[in-house]
Short mmCIF file of C-alpha atoms and ligand atoms in Angstrom, two decimals:
data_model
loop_
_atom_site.label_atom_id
_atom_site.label_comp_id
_atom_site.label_asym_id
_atom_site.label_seq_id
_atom_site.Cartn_x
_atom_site.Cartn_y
_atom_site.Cartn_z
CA UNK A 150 -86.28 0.45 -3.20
CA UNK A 151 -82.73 -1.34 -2.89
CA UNK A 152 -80.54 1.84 -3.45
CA UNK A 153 -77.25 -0.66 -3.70
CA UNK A 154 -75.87 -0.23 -6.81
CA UNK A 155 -75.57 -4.31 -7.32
CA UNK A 156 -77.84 -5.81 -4.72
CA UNK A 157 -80.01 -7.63 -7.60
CA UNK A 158 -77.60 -11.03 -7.31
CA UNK A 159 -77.91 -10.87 -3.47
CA UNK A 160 -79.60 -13.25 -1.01
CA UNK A 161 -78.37 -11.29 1.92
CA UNK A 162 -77.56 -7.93 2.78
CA UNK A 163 -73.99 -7.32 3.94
CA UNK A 164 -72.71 -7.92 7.37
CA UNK A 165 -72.74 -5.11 9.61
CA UNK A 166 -68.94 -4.87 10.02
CA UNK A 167 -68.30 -5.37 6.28
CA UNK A 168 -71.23 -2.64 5.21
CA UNK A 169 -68.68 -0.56 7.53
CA UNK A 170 -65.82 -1.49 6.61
CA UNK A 171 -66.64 -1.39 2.68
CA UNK A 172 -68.23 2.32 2.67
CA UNK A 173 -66.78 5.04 1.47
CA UNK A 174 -69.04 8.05 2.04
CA UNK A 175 -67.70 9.03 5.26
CA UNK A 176 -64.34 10.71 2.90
CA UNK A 177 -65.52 10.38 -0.28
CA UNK A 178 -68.16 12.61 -0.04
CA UNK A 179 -65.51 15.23 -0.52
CA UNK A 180 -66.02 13.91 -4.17
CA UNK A 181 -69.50 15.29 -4.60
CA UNK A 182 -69.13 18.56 -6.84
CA UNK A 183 -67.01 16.83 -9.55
CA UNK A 184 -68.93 13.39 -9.41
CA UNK A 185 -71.45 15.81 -10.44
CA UNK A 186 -70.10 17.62 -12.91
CA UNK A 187 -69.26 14.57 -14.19
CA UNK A 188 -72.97 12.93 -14.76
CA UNK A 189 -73.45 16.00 -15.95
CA UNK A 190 -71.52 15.56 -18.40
CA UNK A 191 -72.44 11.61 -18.56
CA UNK A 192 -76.36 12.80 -19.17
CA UNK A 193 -75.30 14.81 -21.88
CA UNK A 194 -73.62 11.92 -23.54
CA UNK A 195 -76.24 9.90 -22.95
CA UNK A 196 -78.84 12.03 -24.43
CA UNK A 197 -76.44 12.89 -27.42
CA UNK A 198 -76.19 8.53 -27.92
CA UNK A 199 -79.89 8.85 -28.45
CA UNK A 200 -80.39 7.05 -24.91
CA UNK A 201 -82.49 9.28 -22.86
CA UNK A 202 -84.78 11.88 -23.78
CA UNK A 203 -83.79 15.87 -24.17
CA UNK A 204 -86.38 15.67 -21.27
CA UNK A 205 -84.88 13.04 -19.00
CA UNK A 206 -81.63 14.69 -19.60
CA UNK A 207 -83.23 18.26 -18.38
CA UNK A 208 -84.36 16.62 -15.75
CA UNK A 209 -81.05 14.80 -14.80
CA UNK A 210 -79.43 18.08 -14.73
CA UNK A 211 -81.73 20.30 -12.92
CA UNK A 212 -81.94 16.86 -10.60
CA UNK A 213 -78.05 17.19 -10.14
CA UNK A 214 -77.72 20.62 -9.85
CA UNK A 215 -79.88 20.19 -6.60
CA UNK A 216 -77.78 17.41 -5.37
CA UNK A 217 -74.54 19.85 -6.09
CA UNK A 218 -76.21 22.72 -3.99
CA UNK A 219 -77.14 20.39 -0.95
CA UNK A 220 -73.86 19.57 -1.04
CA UNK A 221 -72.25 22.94 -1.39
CA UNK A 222 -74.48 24.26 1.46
CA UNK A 223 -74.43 21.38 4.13
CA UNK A 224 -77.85 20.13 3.62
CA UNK A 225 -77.15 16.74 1.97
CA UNK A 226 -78.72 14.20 4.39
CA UNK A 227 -76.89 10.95 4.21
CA UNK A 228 -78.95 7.83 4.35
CA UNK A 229 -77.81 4.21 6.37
CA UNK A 230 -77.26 2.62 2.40
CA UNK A 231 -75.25 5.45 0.90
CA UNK A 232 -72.18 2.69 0.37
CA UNK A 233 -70.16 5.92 -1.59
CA UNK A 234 -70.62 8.99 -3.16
CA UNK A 235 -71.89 7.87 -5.98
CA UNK A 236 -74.63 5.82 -4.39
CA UNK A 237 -75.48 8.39 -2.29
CA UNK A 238 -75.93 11.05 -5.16
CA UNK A 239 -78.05 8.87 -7.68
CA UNK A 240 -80.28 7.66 -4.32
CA UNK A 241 -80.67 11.37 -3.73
CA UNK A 242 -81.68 11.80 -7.60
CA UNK A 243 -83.95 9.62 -7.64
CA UNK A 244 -85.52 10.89 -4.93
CA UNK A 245 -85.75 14.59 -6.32
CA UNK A 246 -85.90 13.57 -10.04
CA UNK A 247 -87.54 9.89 -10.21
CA UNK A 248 -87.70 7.37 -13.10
CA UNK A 249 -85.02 9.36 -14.90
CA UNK A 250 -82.69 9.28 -12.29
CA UNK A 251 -82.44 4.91 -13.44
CA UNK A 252 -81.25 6.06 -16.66
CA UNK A 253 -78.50 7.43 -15.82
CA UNK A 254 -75.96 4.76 -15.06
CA UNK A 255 -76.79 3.32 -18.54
CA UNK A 256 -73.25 2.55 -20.02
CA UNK A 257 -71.10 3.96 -17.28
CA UNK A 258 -69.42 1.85 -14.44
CA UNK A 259 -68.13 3.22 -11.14
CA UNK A 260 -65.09 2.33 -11.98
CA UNK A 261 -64.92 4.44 -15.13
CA UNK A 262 -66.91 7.24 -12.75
CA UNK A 263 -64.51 7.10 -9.75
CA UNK A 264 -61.72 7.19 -12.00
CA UNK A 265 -63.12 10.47 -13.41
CA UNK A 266 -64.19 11.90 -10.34
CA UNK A 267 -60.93 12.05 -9.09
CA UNK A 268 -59.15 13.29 -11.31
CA UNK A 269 -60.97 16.05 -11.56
CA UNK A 270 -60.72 16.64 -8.06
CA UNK A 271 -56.79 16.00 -8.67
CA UNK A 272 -56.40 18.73 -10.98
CA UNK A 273 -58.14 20.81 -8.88
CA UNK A 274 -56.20 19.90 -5.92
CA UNK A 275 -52.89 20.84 -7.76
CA UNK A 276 -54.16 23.90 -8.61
CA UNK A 277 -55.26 24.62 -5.05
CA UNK A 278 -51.44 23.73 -3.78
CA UNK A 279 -49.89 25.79 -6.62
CA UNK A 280 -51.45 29.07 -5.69
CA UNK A 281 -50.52 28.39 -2.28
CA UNK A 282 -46.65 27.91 -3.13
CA UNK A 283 -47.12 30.65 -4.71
CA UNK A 284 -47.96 32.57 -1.91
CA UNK A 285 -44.84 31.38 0.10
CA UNK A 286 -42.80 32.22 -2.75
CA UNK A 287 -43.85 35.75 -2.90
CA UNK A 288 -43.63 36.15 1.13
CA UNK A 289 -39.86 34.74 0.54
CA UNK A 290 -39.45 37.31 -2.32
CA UNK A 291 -40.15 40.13 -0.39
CA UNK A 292 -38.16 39.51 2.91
CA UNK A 293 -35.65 38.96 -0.13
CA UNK A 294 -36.11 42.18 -1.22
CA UNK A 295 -36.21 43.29 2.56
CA UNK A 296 -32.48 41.75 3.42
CA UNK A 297 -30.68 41.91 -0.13
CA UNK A 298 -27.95 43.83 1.83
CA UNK A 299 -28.21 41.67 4.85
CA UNK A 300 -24.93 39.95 6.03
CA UNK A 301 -25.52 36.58 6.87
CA UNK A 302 -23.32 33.08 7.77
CA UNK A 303 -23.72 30.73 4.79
CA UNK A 304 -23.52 26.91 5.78
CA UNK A 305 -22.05 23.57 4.43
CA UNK A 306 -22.26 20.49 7.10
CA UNK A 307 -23.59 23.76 9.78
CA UNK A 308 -20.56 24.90 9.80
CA UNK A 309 -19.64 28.41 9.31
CA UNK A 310 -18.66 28.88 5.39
CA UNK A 311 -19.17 31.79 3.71
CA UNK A 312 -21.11 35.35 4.12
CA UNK A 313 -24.00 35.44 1.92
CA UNK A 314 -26.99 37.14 2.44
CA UNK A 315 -30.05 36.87 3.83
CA UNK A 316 -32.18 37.46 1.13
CA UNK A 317 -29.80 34.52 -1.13
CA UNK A 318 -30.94 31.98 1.77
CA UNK A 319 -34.96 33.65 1.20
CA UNK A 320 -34.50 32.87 -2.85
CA UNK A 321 -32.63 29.27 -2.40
CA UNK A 322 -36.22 28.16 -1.18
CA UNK A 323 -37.75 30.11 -3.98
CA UNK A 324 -36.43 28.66 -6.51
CA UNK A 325 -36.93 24.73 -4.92
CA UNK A 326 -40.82 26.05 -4.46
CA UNK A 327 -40.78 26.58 -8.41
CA UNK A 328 -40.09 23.17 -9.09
CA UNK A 329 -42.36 22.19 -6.81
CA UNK A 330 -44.68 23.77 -8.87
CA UNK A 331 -43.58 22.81 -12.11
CA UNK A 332 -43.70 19.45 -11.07
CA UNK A 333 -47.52 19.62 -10.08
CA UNK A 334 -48.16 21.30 -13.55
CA UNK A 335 -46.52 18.37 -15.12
CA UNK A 336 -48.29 15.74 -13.08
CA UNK A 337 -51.56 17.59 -13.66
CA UNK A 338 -50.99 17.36 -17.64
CA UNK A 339 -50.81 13.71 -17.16
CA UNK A 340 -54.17 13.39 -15.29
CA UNK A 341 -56.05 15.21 -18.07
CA UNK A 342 -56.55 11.80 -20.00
CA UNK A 343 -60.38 11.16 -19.47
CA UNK A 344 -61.33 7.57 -18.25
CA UNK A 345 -65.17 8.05 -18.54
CA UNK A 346 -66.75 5.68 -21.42
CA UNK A 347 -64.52 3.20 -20.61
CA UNK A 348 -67.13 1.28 -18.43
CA UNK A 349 -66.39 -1.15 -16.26
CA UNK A 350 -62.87 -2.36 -18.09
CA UNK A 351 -63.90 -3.22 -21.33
CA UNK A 352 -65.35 -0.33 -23.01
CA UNK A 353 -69.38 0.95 -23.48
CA UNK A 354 -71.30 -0.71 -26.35
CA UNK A 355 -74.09 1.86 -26.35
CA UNK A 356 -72.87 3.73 -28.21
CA UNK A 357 -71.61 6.75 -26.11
CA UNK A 358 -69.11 9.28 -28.06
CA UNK A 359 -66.12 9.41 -25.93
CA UNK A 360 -64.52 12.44 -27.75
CA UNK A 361 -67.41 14.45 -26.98
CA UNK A 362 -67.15 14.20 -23.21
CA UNK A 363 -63.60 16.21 -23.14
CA UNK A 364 -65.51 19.15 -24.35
CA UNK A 365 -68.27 18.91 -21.89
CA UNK A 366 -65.44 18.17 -19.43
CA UNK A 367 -62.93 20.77 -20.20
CA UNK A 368 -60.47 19.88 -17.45
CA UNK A 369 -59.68 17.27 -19.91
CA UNK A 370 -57.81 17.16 -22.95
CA UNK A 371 -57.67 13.30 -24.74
CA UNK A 372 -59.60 10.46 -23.77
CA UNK A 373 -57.72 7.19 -22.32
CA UNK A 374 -57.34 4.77 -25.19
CA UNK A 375 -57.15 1.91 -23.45
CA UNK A 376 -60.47 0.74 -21.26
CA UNK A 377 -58.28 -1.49 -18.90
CA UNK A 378 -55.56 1.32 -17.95
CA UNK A 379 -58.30 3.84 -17.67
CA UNK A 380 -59.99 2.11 -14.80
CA UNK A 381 -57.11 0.94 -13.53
CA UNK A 382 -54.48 3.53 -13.65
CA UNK A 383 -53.90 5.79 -10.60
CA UNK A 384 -50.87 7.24 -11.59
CA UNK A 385 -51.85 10.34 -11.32
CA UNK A 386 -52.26 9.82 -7.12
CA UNK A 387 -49.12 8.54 -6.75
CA UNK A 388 -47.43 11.24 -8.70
CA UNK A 389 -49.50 14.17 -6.92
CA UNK A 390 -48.20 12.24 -3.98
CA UNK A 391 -44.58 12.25 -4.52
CA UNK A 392 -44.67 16.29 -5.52
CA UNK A 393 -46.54 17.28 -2.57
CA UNK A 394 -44.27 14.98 -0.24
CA UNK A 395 -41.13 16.49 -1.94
CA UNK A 396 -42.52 20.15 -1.53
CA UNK A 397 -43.28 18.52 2.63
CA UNK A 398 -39.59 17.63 2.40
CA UNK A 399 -38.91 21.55 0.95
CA UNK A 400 -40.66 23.08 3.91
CA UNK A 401 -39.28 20.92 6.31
CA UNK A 402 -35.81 22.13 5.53
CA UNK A 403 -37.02 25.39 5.42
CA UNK A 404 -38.09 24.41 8.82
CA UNK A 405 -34.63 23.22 10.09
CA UNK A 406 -32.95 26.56 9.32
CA UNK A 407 -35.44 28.38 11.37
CA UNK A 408 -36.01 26.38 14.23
CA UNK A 409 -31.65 26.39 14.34
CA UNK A 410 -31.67 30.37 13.35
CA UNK A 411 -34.98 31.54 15.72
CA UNK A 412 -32.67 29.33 18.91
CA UNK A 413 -30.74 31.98 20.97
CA UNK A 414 -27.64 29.96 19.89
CA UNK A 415 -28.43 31.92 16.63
CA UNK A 416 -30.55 34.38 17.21
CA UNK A 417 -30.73 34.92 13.15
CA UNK A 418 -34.41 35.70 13.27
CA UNK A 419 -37.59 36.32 15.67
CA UNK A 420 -40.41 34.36 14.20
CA UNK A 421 -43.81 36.23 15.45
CA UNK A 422 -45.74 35.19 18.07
CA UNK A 423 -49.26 34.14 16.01
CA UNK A 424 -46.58 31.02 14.66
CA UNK A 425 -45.20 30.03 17.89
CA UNK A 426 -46.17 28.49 21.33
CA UNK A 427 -45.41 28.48 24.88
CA UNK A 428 -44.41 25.85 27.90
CA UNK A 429 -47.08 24.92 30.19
CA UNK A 430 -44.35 24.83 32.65
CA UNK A 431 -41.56 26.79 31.85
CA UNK A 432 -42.78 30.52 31.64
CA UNK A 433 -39.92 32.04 29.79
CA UNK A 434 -40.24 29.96 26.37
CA UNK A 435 -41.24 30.62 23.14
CA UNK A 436 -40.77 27.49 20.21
CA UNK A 437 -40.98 27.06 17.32
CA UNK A 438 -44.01 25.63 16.61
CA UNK A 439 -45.29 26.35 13.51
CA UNK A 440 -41.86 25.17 12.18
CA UNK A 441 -41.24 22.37 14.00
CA UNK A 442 -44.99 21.23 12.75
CA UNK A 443 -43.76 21.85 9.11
CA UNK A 444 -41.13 19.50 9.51
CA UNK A 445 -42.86 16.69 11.02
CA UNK A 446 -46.28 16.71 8.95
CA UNK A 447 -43.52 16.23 6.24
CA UNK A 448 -43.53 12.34 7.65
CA UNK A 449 -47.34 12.29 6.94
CA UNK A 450 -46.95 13.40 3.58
CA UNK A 451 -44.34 10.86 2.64
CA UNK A 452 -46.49 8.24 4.32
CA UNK A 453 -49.13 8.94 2.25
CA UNK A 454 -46.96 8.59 -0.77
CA UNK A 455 -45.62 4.73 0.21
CA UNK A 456 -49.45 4.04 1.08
CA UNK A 457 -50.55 4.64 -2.59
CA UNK A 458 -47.76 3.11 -3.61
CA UNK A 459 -47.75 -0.21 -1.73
CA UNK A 460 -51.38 -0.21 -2.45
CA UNK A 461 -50.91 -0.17 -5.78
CA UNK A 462 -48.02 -2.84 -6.03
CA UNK A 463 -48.65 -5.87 -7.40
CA UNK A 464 -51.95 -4.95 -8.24
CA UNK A 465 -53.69 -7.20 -10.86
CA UNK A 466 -55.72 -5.44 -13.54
CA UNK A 467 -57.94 -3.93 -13.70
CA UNK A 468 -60.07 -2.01 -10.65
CA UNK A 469 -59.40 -3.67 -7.55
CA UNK A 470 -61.32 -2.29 -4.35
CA UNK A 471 -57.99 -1.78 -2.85
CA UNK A 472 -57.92 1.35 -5.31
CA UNK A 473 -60.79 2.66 -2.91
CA UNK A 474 -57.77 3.41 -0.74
CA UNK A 475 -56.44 6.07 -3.22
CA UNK A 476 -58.32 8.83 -1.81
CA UNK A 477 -57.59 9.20 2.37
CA UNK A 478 -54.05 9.62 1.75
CA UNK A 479 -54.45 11.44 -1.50
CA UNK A 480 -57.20 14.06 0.57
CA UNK A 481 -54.81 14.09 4.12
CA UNK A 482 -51.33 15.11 2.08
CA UNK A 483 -53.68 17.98 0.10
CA UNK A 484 -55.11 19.41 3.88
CA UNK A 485 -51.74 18.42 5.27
CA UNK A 486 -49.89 21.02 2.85
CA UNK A 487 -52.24 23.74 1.84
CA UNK A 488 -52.69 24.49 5.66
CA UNK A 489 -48.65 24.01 5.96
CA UNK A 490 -48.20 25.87 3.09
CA UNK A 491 -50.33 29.02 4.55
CA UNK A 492 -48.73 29.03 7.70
CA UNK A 493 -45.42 28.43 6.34
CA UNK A 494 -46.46 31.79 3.91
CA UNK A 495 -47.27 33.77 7.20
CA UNK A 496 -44.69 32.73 9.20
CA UNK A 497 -41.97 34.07 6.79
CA UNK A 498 -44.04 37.27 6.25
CA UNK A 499 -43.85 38.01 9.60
CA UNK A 500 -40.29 36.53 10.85
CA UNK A 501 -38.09 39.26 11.89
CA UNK A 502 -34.38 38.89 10.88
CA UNK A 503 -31.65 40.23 13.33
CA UNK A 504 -28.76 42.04 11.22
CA UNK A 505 -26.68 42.45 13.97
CA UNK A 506 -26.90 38.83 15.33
CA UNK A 507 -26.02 37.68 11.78
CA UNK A 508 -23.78 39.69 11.44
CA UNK A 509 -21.95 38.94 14.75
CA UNK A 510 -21.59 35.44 13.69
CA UNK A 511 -19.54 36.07 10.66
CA UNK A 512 -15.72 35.71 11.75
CA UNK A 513 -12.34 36.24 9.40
CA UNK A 514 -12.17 32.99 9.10
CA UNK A 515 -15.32 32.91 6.46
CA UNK A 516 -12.59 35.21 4.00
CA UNK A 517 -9.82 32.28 4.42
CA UNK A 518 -10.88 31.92 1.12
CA UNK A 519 -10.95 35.35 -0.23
CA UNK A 520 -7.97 35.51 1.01
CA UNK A 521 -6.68 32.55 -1.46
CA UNK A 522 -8.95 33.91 -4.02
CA UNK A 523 -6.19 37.20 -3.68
CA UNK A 524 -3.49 34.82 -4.04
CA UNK A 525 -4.77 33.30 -6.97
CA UNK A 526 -5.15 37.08 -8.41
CA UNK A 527 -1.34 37.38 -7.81
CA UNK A 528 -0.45 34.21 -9.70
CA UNK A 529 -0.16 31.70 -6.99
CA UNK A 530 -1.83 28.03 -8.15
CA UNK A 531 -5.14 27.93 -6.30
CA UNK A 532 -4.18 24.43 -5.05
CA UNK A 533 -0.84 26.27 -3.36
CA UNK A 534 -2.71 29.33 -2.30
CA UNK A 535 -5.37 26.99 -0.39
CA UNK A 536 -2.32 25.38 1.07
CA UNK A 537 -1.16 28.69 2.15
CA UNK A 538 -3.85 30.52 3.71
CA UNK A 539 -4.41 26.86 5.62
CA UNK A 540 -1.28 27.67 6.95
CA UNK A 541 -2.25 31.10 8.16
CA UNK A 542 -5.36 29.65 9.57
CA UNK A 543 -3.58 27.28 11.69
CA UNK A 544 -1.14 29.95 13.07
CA UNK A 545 -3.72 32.32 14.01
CA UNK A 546 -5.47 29.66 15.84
CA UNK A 547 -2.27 28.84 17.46
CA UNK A 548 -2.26 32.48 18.50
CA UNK A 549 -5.65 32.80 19.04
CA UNK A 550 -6.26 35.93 16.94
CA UNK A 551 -8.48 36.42 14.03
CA UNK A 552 -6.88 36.87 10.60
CA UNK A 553 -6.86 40.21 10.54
CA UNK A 554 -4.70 40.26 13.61
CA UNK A 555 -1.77 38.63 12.76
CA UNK A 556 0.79 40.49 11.92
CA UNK A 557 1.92 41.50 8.46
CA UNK A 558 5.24 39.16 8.79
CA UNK A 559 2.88 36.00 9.24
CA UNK A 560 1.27 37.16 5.97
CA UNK A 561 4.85 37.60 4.47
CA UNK A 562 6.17 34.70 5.68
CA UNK A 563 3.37 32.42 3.38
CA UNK A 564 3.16 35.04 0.71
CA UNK A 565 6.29 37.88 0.57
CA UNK A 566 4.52 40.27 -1.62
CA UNK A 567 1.66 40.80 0.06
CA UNK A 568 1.51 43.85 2.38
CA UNK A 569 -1.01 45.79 4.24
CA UNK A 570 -3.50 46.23 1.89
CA UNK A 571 -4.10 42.28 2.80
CA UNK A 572 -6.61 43.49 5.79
CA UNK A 573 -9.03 45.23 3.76
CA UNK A 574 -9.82 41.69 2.43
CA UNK A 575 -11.14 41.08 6.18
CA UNK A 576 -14.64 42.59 5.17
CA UNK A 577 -17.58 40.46 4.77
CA UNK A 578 -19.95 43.24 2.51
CA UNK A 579 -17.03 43.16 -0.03
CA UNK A 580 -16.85 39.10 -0.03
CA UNK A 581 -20.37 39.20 -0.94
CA UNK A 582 -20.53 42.05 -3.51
CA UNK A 583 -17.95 39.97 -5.07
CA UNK A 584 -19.58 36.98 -5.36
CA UNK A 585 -21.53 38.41 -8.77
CA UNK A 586 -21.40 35.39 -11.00
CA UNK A 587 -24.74 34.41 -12.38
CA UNK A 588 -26.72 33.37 -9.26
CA UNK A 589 -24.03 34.56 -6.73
CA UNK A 590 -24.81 36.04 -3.61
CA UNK A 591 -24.13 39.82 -4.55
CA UNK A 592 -26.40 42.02 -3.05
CA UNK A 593 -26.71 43.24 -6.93
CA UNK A 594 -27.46 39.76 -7.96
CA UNK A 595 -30.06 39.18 -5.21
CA UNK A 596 -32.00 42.58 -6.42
CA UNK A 597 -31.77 41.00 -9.71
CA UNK A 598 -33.71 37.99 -9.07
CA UNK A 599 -36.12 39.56 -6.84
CA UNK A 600 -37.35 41.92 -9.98
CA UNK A 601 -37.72 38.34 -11.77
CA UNK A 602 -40.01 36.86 -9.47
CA UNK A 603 -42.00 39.77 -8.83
CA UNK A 604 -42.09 39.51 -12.70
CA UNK A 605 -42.93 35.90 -12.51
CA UNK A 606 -44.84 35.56 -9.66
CA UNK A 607 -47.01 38.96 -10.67
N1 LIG B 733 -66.01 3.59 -3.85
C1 LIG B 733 -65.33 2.96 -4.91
C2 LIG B 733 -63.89 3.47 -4.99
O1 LIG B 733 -63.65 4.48 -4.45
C3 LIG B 733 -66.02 3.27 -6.19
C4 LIG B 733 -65.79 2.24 -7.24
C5 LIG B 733 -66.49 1.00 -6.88
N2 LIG B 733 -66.37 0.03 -7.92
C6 LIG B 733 -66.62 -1.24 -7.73
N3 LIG B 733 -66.44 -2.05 -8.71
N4 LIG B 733 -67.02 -1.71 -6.56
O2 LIG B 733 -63.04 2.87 -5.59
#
């Protein structure tokens, strides 16, 4: 028997190249399990549409069950006309299952089935990545926890600005990782609209109860209204895409700061050595690997995005085969961040910040504006007091001594009323305890939002 889905219109079998260069199987097949939960589904429909017998769908069922478990446990044996996944499952059906197994496309298109298929795999998918940025968000909350105290150089343009503290920089990247996931529970809410029914573009004129089917499928929650748009629309790829590229982008920033803070320049942290490499040649080093890896897959992942997008461009409607190309960059950008994402999880967990070395780096010249903050306390227009404490910036450079070596009469000469007391501005622990606003860097600020992440992360 002819197992292509179409071949009825045929004089000739396709060309060797284009048989190769049309199939799918080869990454498709990662579709199996939902493809079959969704004929599962179809059968039921079917049977329900008075279309097939209660038998035929029993038998469809058991039939696809089977299929679902040679998947699941690697013995699925792929056959030379298996064009895609779905071929290859309703070849194997028939096989196992027989005339019954011919019943089951009744209706239903491969469009309307592909559509289907991946979205379920979609919503899956997100899940999959959410749990993982979860994990990184909880391995970020506790070196939070871990350095809440921690004295640390905070950076605008890499340059030296202000102390913060180590466990701030940890819950900066927190709180970017929660968007991250909001934005893959939003996108998955979208995908939940159920294209199956829809048949090839036009609709099914069997009869088939589309409002049924979300029940039976309960990843779903509204059917698509419109027969064109639901084969058509891919949407939901090219919005998965964007939030897992912008969560690549996330990590690759998180990247930057510890490929600059693991160099010796910095010396900020130690990252272990299960996430970093050696030279072939030079026997002292030890890089950054892991991190340097997070920040270039991030390329991949945006290339994936402009892929589904340029495929989609321009795009007449409804299904085009171009749309097969929806699913290698949609399945490399999911691998491509949940391993990141685990490694990028570990490698925090184990990264071992230096106190001292941050702490070394911190010079008076971070409290140049504490120091104008203290003017500003004693009445002096912040715009002036900048002006001011510019001025005794400049002079201790000129004398090459930090600010809380130049003499008093420097101080008095920019400001007559202040006196000694000036110096004990010159301490980075009470910069940061200051900083208490809402979402400040105060130690007592940082222990704050750790107890509401454990909360919402528990
Ligand atoms: N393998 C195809 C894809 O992934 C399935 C849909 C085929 N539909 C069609 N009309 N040829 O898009």
């Amino acid at each position: 028997m002819d197992h292509r889905l179409w071949g009825g219109r045929f004089a000739a079998p396709n060309a060797e190249e284009m048989r190769r260069y049309n199939d799918s199987f080869r990454f498709d097949r990662r579709l199996a399990d939902v493809d079959i939960t969704g004929s599962v589904a179809w059968a039921g429909a079917l049977e329900q549409a008075g279309l097939i017998s209660a038998e035929e769908c029993e038998a469809l069922t058991q039939g696809l069950e089977l299929v679902r478990r040679e998947f699941a446990d690697g013995r699925f044996e792929p056959k030379p006309g298996d064009e895609d996944i779905h071929t290859a499952i309703e070849r194997r059906l028939h096989e196992l299952v027989g005339e019954p197994a011919l019943r089951l496309h009744t209706g239903r298109s491969r469009n309307d089935q592909v559509a289907t298929s991946l979205r379920l795999f979609a919503i899956g998918a997100a899940r999959q990545v959410g749990e993982r940025i979860q994990g990184l968000q909880l391995a970020l909350v506790e070196q939070a926890e871990r350095h809440a105290d921690t004295l640390m150089p905070g950076y605008t343009h890499l340059q030296r600005a202000q102390p913060i503290t180590f466990g701030h920089w940890c819950l900066a990247y927190v709180e970017m990782l929660e968007r991250d996931r909001q934005r893959l529970e939003d996108a998955t809410a979208r995908a939940r609209t159920l294209p199956l029914g829809a048949g090839a573009l036009a609709g099914n004129s069997l009869g088939v109860e589309r409002e049924r089917l979300t029940e039976a499928l309960d990843e779903f929650d509204a059917v698509a209204a419109n027969s064109l748009d639901a084969v058509a629309d891919r949407d939901f790829v090219a919005e998965l895409l964007f939030a897992f590229a912008l969560t690549g982008v996330h990590l690759s920033r998180l990247a930057e700061d510890l490929v600059l803070y693991s160099s010796a320049e910095f010396g900020f942290v130690e990252l272990a050595d299960e996430y970093s490499t050696g030279s072939s040649l030079m026997p002292q080093k030890k890089n950054p690997d892991s991190m340097e890896l997070l920040r270039g897959k991030s390329g991949r992942l945006l290339g994936n995005l402009v892929t589904i997008m340029t495929v989609l461009k321009g795009l007449p409607l409804t299904y085009n085969k171009d749309m097969q190309e929806d699913k290698e960059p949609f399945f490399d950008s999911l691998d491509t961040l949940d391993l990141g994402l685990q490694v990028a999880a570990a490698a925090v967990a184990t990264l071992v910040a230096r106190p001292e070395r941050m702490a070394a780096a911190l010079d008076d010249s971070m409290l140049a504006t504490d120091l104008a903050d203290e003017l500003v306390r004693r009445g002096v227009p912040f715009r002036e007091a900048h002006g001011k404490v510019g001025r005794l910036v400049r002079r201790a450079m000129e004398l090459h001594l930090p600010l809380r070596q130049l003499p008093i009469a420097e101080y008095q000469a920019v400001q007559p009323d202040l006196g000694h007391e000036v110096y004990a501005l010159f301490d980075p622990a009470r910069s940061v305890a200051r900083k208490d606003s809402l979402g400040g860097t105060a130690p007592q600020r940082v222990r704050e939002q750790v107890a509401r992440w454990r909360d919402l992360l528990a």
